[in-house]
Short mmCIF file of C-alpha atoms and ligand atoms in Angstrom, two decimals:
data_model
loop_
_atom_site.label_atom_id
_atom_site.label_comp_id
_atom_site.label_asym_id
_atom_site.label_seq_id
_atom_site.Cartn_x
_atom_site.Cartn_y
_atom_site.Cartn_z
CA MET L 9 197.56 16.31 53.25
CA ASN L 10 196.42 13.17 51.46
CA ILE L 11 196.74 10.26 54.18
CA LEU L 12 196.85 6.55 53.73
CA VAL L 13 195.76 4.54 56.76
CA THR L 14 196.80 0.55 56.29
CA GLY L 15 194.88 -2.01 58.15
CA ALA L 16 191.81 0.53 58.79
CA ASN L 17 190.08 -2.19 59.74
CA GLY L 18 192.10 -3.09 63.14
CA GLN L 19 191.25 -1.18 66.99
CA LEU L 20 193.65 2.04 65.42
CA GLY L 21 192.49 2.21 62.33
CA GLN L 22 189.16 2.26 62.92
CA THR L 23 189.98 5.00 65.47
CA PHE L 24 191.22 7.19 62.52
CA LYS L 25 188.36 6.61 60.52
CA ASP L 26 186.57 7.82 63.51
CA LEU L 27 188.42 11.27 63.85
CA GLN L 28 188.51 11.75 60.00
CA SER L 29 185.19 14.58 60.00
CA GLN L 30 188.01 16.57 62.81
CA TYR L 31 190.25 16.81 60.79
CA LYS L 32 189.00 18.19 56.69
CA ASN L 33 192.18 20.04 55.56
CA HIS L 34 193.28 16.47 55.12
CA LYS L 35 192.03 13.57 53.16
CA PHE L 36 192.04 10.23 53.96
CA THR L 37 192.56 6.74 52.45
CA PHE L 38 191.58 3.74 54.38
CA ALA L 39 192.56 0.61 53.19
CA GLY L 40 192.11 -2.70 55.28
CA ARG L 41 193.55 -5.86 54.18
CA LYS L 42 191.66 -7.08 51.52
CA ALA L 43 192.06 -3.38 49.91
CA LEU L 44 196.03 -3.57 50.53
CA ASP L 45 197.87 -6.87 51.53
CA ILE L 46 201.11 -5.09 52.81
CA THR L 47 202.81 -8.46 52.51
CA LYS L 48 202.30 -8.27 48.42
CA ALA L 49 205.30 -6.23 47.06
CA GLN L 50 204.43 -5.85 43.37
CA ASP L 51 200.66 -4.77 45.32
CA VAL L 52 201.98 -2.30 47.61
CA MET L 53 203.82 -0.69 44.85
CA ALA L 54 201.24 -0.84 42.85
CA TYR L 55 198.45 0.61 45.12
CA PHE L 56 201.41 3.62 45.58
CA GLU L 57 201.77 4.04 41.72
CA GLN L 58 198.23 4.24 41.40
CA ASN L 59 197.46 6.74 43.90
CA GLN L 60 199.03 9.73 45.75
CA PHE L 61 200.40 10.38 49.33
CA ASP L 62 201.60 12.19 51.76
CA CYS L 63 201.57 10.00 54.42
CA VAL L 64 200.86 6.82 55.30
CA LEU L 65 199.67 5.39 58.39
CA ASN L 66 200.75 1.90 59.31
CA CYS L 67 198.32 0.19 61.47
CA ALA L 68 198.35 -2.81 59.71
CA ALA L 69 199.99 -5.44 62.30
CA TYR L 70 200.87 -8.97 63.68
CA THR L 71 199.02 -8.77 66.80
CA ALA L 72 198.42 -11.60 68.56
CA VAL L 73 200.82 -11.80 71.19
CA ASP L 74 200.82 -16.03 72.05
CA GLN L 75 199.64 -16.77 68.93
CA ALA L 76 202.76 -15.42 67.36
CA GLU L 77 204.68 -17.97 69.33
CA ASP L 78 203.28 -20.87 67.04
CA GLU L 79 203.40 -18.82 63.89
CA PRO L 80 206.83 -16.35 63.58
CA ASP L 81 206.71 -16.61 59.95
CA GLN L 82 203.14 -14.69 59.51
CA ALA L 83 204.66 -12.64 62.47
CA TYR L 84 207.62 -11.32 60.57
CA LEU L 85 206.06 -11.38 57.29
CA ILE L 86 203.58 -8.42 58.70
CA ASN L 87 205.44 -6.76 61.28
CA LYS L 88 209.07 -7.63 59.10
CA THR L 89 208.61 -8.14 55.57
CA GLY L 90 204.97 -6.23 55.28
CA VAL L 91 206.81 -2.60 56.87
CA GLU L 92 209.61 -3.56 54.31
CA HIS L 93 207.83 -3.01 51.28
CA LEU L 94 205.72 0.02 52.98
CA VAL L 95 209.50 1.38 53.03
CA LYS L 96 210.12 0.74 50.13
CA ALA L 97 207.25 2.09 48.63
CA CYS L 98 206.95 5.30 50.80
CA GLU L 99 210.77 5.91 49.62
CA SER L 100 209.59 5.49 45.54
CA PHE L 101 207.72 7.96 45.96
CA ASN L 102 208.78 10.48 48.77
CA VAL L 103 205.83 9.84 51.41
CA ARG L 104 206.12 9.99 55.11
CA LEU L 105 205.65 7.03 56.95
CA ILE L 106 204.59 6.72 60.54
CA HIS L 107 204.75 3.57 62.03
CA PHE L 108 203.17 2.13 65.15
CA SER L 109 205.53 -0.42 67.91
CA THR L 110 205.02 -1.53 71.40
CA ASP L 111 206.47 -1.55 74.47
CA TYR L 112 207.10 -5.23 74.52
CA VAL L 113 210.41 -4.35 72.64
CA PHE L 114 211.50 -4.12 76.38
CA ASN L 115 212.48 -6.93 78.57
CA GLY L 116 210.79 -5.14 81.57
CA GLN L 117 213.75 -5.10 83.78
CA LYS L 118 214.03 -1.79 84.41
CA ASN L 119 211.86 0.00 87.16
CA GLN L 120 211.80 3.68 85.56
CA PRO L 121 209.63 4.50 82.48
CA TYR L 122 211.17 3.73 79.25
CA SER L 123 212.80 6.65 77.21
CA GLU L 124 213.23 6.02 73.36
CA THR L 125 216.72 5.91 74.32
CA ASP L 126 216.67 2.72 76.57
CA ALA L 127 218.27 -0.56 75.44
CA VAL L 128 215.68 -2.99 73.66
CA ASN L 129 215.27 -6.69 74.47
CA PRO L 130 212.27 -8.37 72.98
CA GLN L 131 211.12 -11.09 75.59
CA CYS L 132 208.77 -12.18 72.84
CA LEU L 133 208.42 -13.25 69.39
CA TYR L 134 205.73 -10.70 68.91
CA GLY L 135 208.38 -7.67 70.26
CA ALA L 136 210.96 -9.40 68.49
CA SER L 137 208.79 -9.21 64.81
CA LYS L 138 208.14 -5.29 65.85
CA LEU L 139 211.57 -4.93 66.81
CA ALA L 140 212.61 -6.20 63.02
CA GLY L 141 210.72 -3.58 61.62
CA GLU L 142 211.29 -0.74 63.81
CA THR L 143 215.03 -1.42 62.32
CA LEU L 144 213.69 -1.94 58.92
CA ILE L 145 213.06 1.75 59.27
CA LEU L 146 215.97 3.56 61.18
CA ASN L 147 217.94 1.86 58.57
CA SER L 148 216.35 3.98 56.13
CA LYS L 149 216.21 7.22 55.02
CA LEU L 150 212.65 8.07 54.99
CA SER L 151 210.95 10.81 56.94
CA SER L 152 209.17 8.71 59.63
CA LEU L 153 208.04 8.39 63.44
CA ILE L 154 207.53 5.15 65.18
CA ILE L 155 205.57 5.46 67.87
CA ARG L 156 205.60 3.04 70.35
CA THR L 157 202.50 2.49 72.49
CA SER L 158 201.49 0.34 75.27
CA TRP L 159 198.11 -1.24 76.36
CA LEU L 160 195.66 -0.16 73.72
CA TYR L 161 192.19 -0.22 74.08
CA SER L 162 189.17 1.39 72.13
CA GLU L 163 185.58 0.36 71.63
CA TYR L 164 186.89 -1.75 68.11
CA GLY L 165 187.81 -5.26 68.08
CA HIS L 166 190.02 -7.57 70.90
CA ASN L 167 191.19 -5.72 73.42
CA PHE L 168 191.83 -5.90 77.55
CA MET L 169 188.83 -3.90 77.71
CA ASN L 170 186.24 -5.78 75.71
CA SER L 171 187.56 -8.98 76.86
CA MET L 172 186.98 -7.51 80.55
CA LYS L 173 183.50 -6.85 80.04
CA LYS L 174 182.28 -9.97 77.92
CA LEU L 175 184.10 -11.93 81.08
CA GLY L 176 183.04 -9.53 83.85
CA GLN L 177 179.36 -9.97 82.73
CA ASP L 178 180.03 -14.02 82.33
CA ARG L 179 181.41 -14.72 85.42
CA ASP L 180 181.11 -13.99 89.45
CA SER L 181 184.93 -13.96 90.07
CA LEU L 182 188.43 -13.67 87.58
CA ARG L 183 191.85 -13.69 88.81
CA ILE L 184 194.03 -11.18 87.15
CA VAL L 185 197.96 -10.48 86.82
CA TYR L 186 199.28 -7.47 89.62
CA ASP L 187 202.69 -8.11 88.90
CA GLN L 188 202.82 -6.52 85.02
CA ILE L 189 202.85 -3.09 85.81
CA GLY L 190 201.91 -0.78 82.51
CA THR L 191 199.91 2.01 81.37
CA PRO L 192 196.50 1.54 79.17
CA THR L 193 196.35 3.55 76.31
CA TYR L 194 193.00 4.57 74.87
CA ALA L 195 193.28 4.36 71.13
CA ARG L 196 191.46 7.74 70.32
CA ASP L 197 194.08 9.77 72.33
CA LEU L 198 197.04 7.90 71.02
CA ALA L 199 195.30 8.58 67.17
CA LYS L 200 194.75 12.16 67.65
CA ALA L 201 198.11 12.45 69.26
CA THR L 202 199.11 11.00 65.70
CA MET L 203 197.47 13.92 63.99
CA THR L 204 199.35 16.57 65.64
CA CYS L 205 202.30 14.46 64.86
CA ILE L 206 201.05 15.07 61.09
CA GLU L 207 200.04 18.74 61.66
CA LYS L 208 203.67 19.67 62.91
CA HIS L 209 205.28 17.43 60.54
CA ASN L 210 208.20 20.09 59.83
CA ILE L 211 209.32 18.52 63.18
CA TRP L 212 210.72 15.66 61.60
CA VAL L 213 210.22 15.81 58.20
CA GLY L 214 213.92 14.52 57.26
CA GLN L 215 214.39 12.43 60.19
CA GLN L 216 213.71 9.02 61.14
CA GLU L 217 212.24 9.32 65.20
CA ILE L 218 210.85 7.46 67.52
CA TYR L 219 208.34 8.49 70.14
CA HIS L 220 206.99 6.53 73.18
CA PHE L 221 202.74 7.50 73.29
CA SER L 222 200.58 5.70 75.99
CA ASN L 223 198.38 7.57 78.35
CA GLU L 224 199.78 9.24 81.78
CA GLY L 225 199.99 7.48 85.23
CA VAL L 226 200.75 3.21 86.25
CA ALA L 227 198.61 0.39 86.18
CA SER L 228 198.48 -3.73 87.05
CA TRP L 229 196.07 -5.91 84.63
CA TYR L 230 193.95 -5.84 88.10
CA ASP L 231 194.02 -2.05 88.68
CA PHE L 232 192.85 -2.16 84.80
CA ALA L 233 190.01 -4.57 85.27
CA LEU L 234 189.11 -3.05 88.77
CA ALA L 235 188.62 -0.03 87.12
CA ILE L 236 187.04 -1.19 83.81
CA PHE L 237 184.39 -3.29 86.06
CA GLU L 238 183.94 -0.03 88.62
CA LYS L 239 182.97 2.25 85.51
CA ASP L 240 180.40 -0.02 83.67
CA ASN L 241 179.38 -1.29 87.19
CA ILE L 242 179.92 -5.07 86.64
CA SER L 243 179.85 -6.83 90.14
CA CYS L 244 182.58 -9.11 89.28
CA GLN L 245 185.19 -9.90 91.57
CA VAL L 246 188.66 -9.46 90.91
CA GLN L 247 191.51 -11.79 92.68
CA PRO L 248 195.17 -10.13 91.94
CA ILE L 249 197.77 -13.16 91.20
CA LEU L 250 201.04 -13.76 90.36
CA SER L 251 201.96 -13.81 86.44
CA LYS L 252 203.77 -17.26 87.55
CA ASP L 253 200.66 -18.10 88.12
CA TYR L 254 198.88 -17.32 84.73
CA PRO L 255 201.23 -19.13 81.97
CA THR L 256 200.97 -17.45 78.78
CA LYS L 257 202.93 -19.14 75.50
CA ALA L 258 204.21 -15.04 75.07
CA LYS L 259 206.95 -13.95 77.95
CA ARG L 260 205.29 -10.18 78.87
CA PRO L 261 207.92 -7.57 80.30
CA PRO L 262 207.09 -6.98 84.03
CA TYR L 263 207.06 -3.16 83.73
CA SER L 264 206.92 -1.47 80.59
CA VAL L 265 205.80 2.26 81.39
CA LEU L 266 206.91 4.26 78.77
CA ASP L 267 208.48 7.76 79.35
CA LYS L 268 206.77 10.09 77.03
CA SER L 269 208.78 13.73 78.04
CA LYS L 270 209.75 13.67 74.09
CA PHE L 271 206.82 13.48 72.58
CA LYS L 272 204.97 16.11 74.90
CA VAL L 273 208.27 18.55 74.52
CA ASP L 274 208.41 18.51 70.77
CA PHE L 275 205.16 18.34 69.81
CA GLY L 276 203.90 20.75 73.16
CA ILE L 277 200.51 18.42 74.13
CA ASP L 278 199.31 17.40 77.34
CA ILE L 279 198.11 14.04 77.85
CA PRO L 280 195.15 12.67 79.87
CA HIS L 281 195.55 10.26 82.85
CA TRP L 282 194.33 6.53 81.88
CA LEU L 283 191.52 6.25 84.25
CA LYS L 284 190.50 9.84 83.32
CA SER L 285 190.37 8.66 79.21
CA LEU L 286 188.86 5.30 80.96
CA LYS L 287 185.85 6.95 82.63
CA SER L 288 185.20 9.37 79.52
CA PHE L 289 184.81 6.88 77.09
CA GLU L 290 181.36 6.23 75.95
CA LEU L 291 180.11 3.90 73.87
N1 LIG V 15 196.33 -3.29 70.55
C1 LIG V 15 197.69 -3.37 71.73
O1 LIG V 15 197.33 -3.52 72.84
C2 LIG V 15 198.89 -2.64 70.96
C3 LIG V 15 199.36 -2.39 72.48
C4 LIG V 15 201.18 -1.80 71.52
C5 LIG V 15 201.41 -1.51 70.06
N2 LIG V 15 200.51 -1.63 69.36
C6 LIG V 15 200.65 -1.92 68.32
O2 LIG V 15 199.46 -0.98 67.13
C7 LIG V 15 199.32 -1.21 66.17
C8 LIG V 15 197.99 -0.80 66.26
O3 LIG V 15 197.47 -1.90 66.68
P1 LIG V 15 195.71 -2.60 66.83
O4 LIG V 15 195.77 -2.96 67.81
O5 LIG V 15 195.05 -1.90 66.04
O6 LIG V 15 195.90 -3.28 66.15
P2 LIG V 15 194.65 -4.52 65.50
O7 LIG V 15 193.11 -4.33 65.72
O8 LIG V 15 195.02 -6.43 65.54
O9 LIG V 15 194.49 -4.40 63.96
C9 LIG V 15 195.70 -4.93 62.93
C10 LIG V 15 195.01 -4.39 61.95
O10 LIG V 15 195.81 -5.26 60.53
C11 LIG V 15 195.59 -5.76 60.01
N3 LIG V 15 196.65 -6.49 58.95
C12 LIG V 15 196.89 -7.71 59.26
N4 LIG V 15 197.77 -8.44 58.42
C13 LIG V 15 197.80 -6.95 57.43
C14 LIG V 15 198.17 -7.59 56.51
N5 LIG V 15 199.38 -8.52 56.09
N6 LIG V 15 198.38 -6.44 55.39
C15 LIG V 15 197.23 -5.02 55.75
N7 LIG V 15 196.47 -5.20 56.78
C16 LIG V 15 196.72 -6.43 57.76
C17 LIG V 15 194.34 -6.53 60.83
O11 LIG V 15 193.69 -7.22 59.30
P3 LIG V 15 192.85 -8.58 59.75
O12 LIG V 15 191.99 -7.98 60.95
O13 LIG V 15 192.09 -9.21 57.72
O14 LIG V 15 193.85 -9.32 60.41
C18 LIG V 15 194.07 -5.53 61.66
O15 LIG V 15 193.12 -4.83 60.81
C19 LIG V 15 200.35 -2.54 66.11
O16 LIG V 15 201.29 -1.66 65.48
C20 LIG V 15 200.39 -2.73 66.93
O17 LIG V 15 201.63 -3.31 66.92
C21 LIG V 15 199.38 -2.32 69.92
#
């Protein structure tokens, strides 16, 4: 298959780059924002006219959760309008779309893992803008998958693991919230699972499907920080605190564990526990 990866310089995009040599039966094109700005309708259409693709992996997104509260136009421009341009181009050229979304579409008031059919109700602007992108795809006739994931980390870019490593080396102690519960997801596990979706495309072609994917297990940010420090022998002390004692601009869901049953059954994969993936992670 000819696969276009948009937002190729983000952490998920770069992870697909790392994996491409394991999927030699596919041809990948990696387009960062400079090569393909998804907010420019004409550029997107021209890019699809000039190149032939079978599938798009949309890794382009506005992901600055707190900053989005101050930049709603920019967040919607990328997470909604940009997606709209991709949908139109995919429809025009009969290209399948795999799009990534977030656990932040939920309000986090449940205490059981969220399934794909649970009601959405984002509590922050980032979540709302991602939901707007999802809605556009679901209202299209495109063969498409929306893969919602959570707490993504990798060696690349800004993510909780990289921030903790840096802060943990610079400071003697840190206060980390323990009343937000979710699941860390290693970007490589998500990328590999996505490649399984591509290889088993017969399952979803002709449909618009939502799937949840994260690593197995649950954690608070406090647990995640402790595990990062233990793995890297960082001696920083970690103090558990409540979210109310660490105010942020954007409201996060207190509970956003994703139920991955549908993904596991449909695509027949085993998902590693988050701790196992973190421990296996080597730079
Ligand atoms: N990170 C998480 O914890 C998390 C959790 C749940 C879901 N997700 C979802 O997972 C997906 C991948 O996230 P990620 O962590 O890989 O994000 P990321 O590291 O922030 O990467 C996003 C990429 O999109 C690019 N981009 C922004 N605007 C663009 C535009 N107009 N045209 C083309 N590219 C553009 C960015 O380019 P610049 O570098 O130039 O800005 C960046 O390289 C996103 O859909 C995100 O919503 C992420």
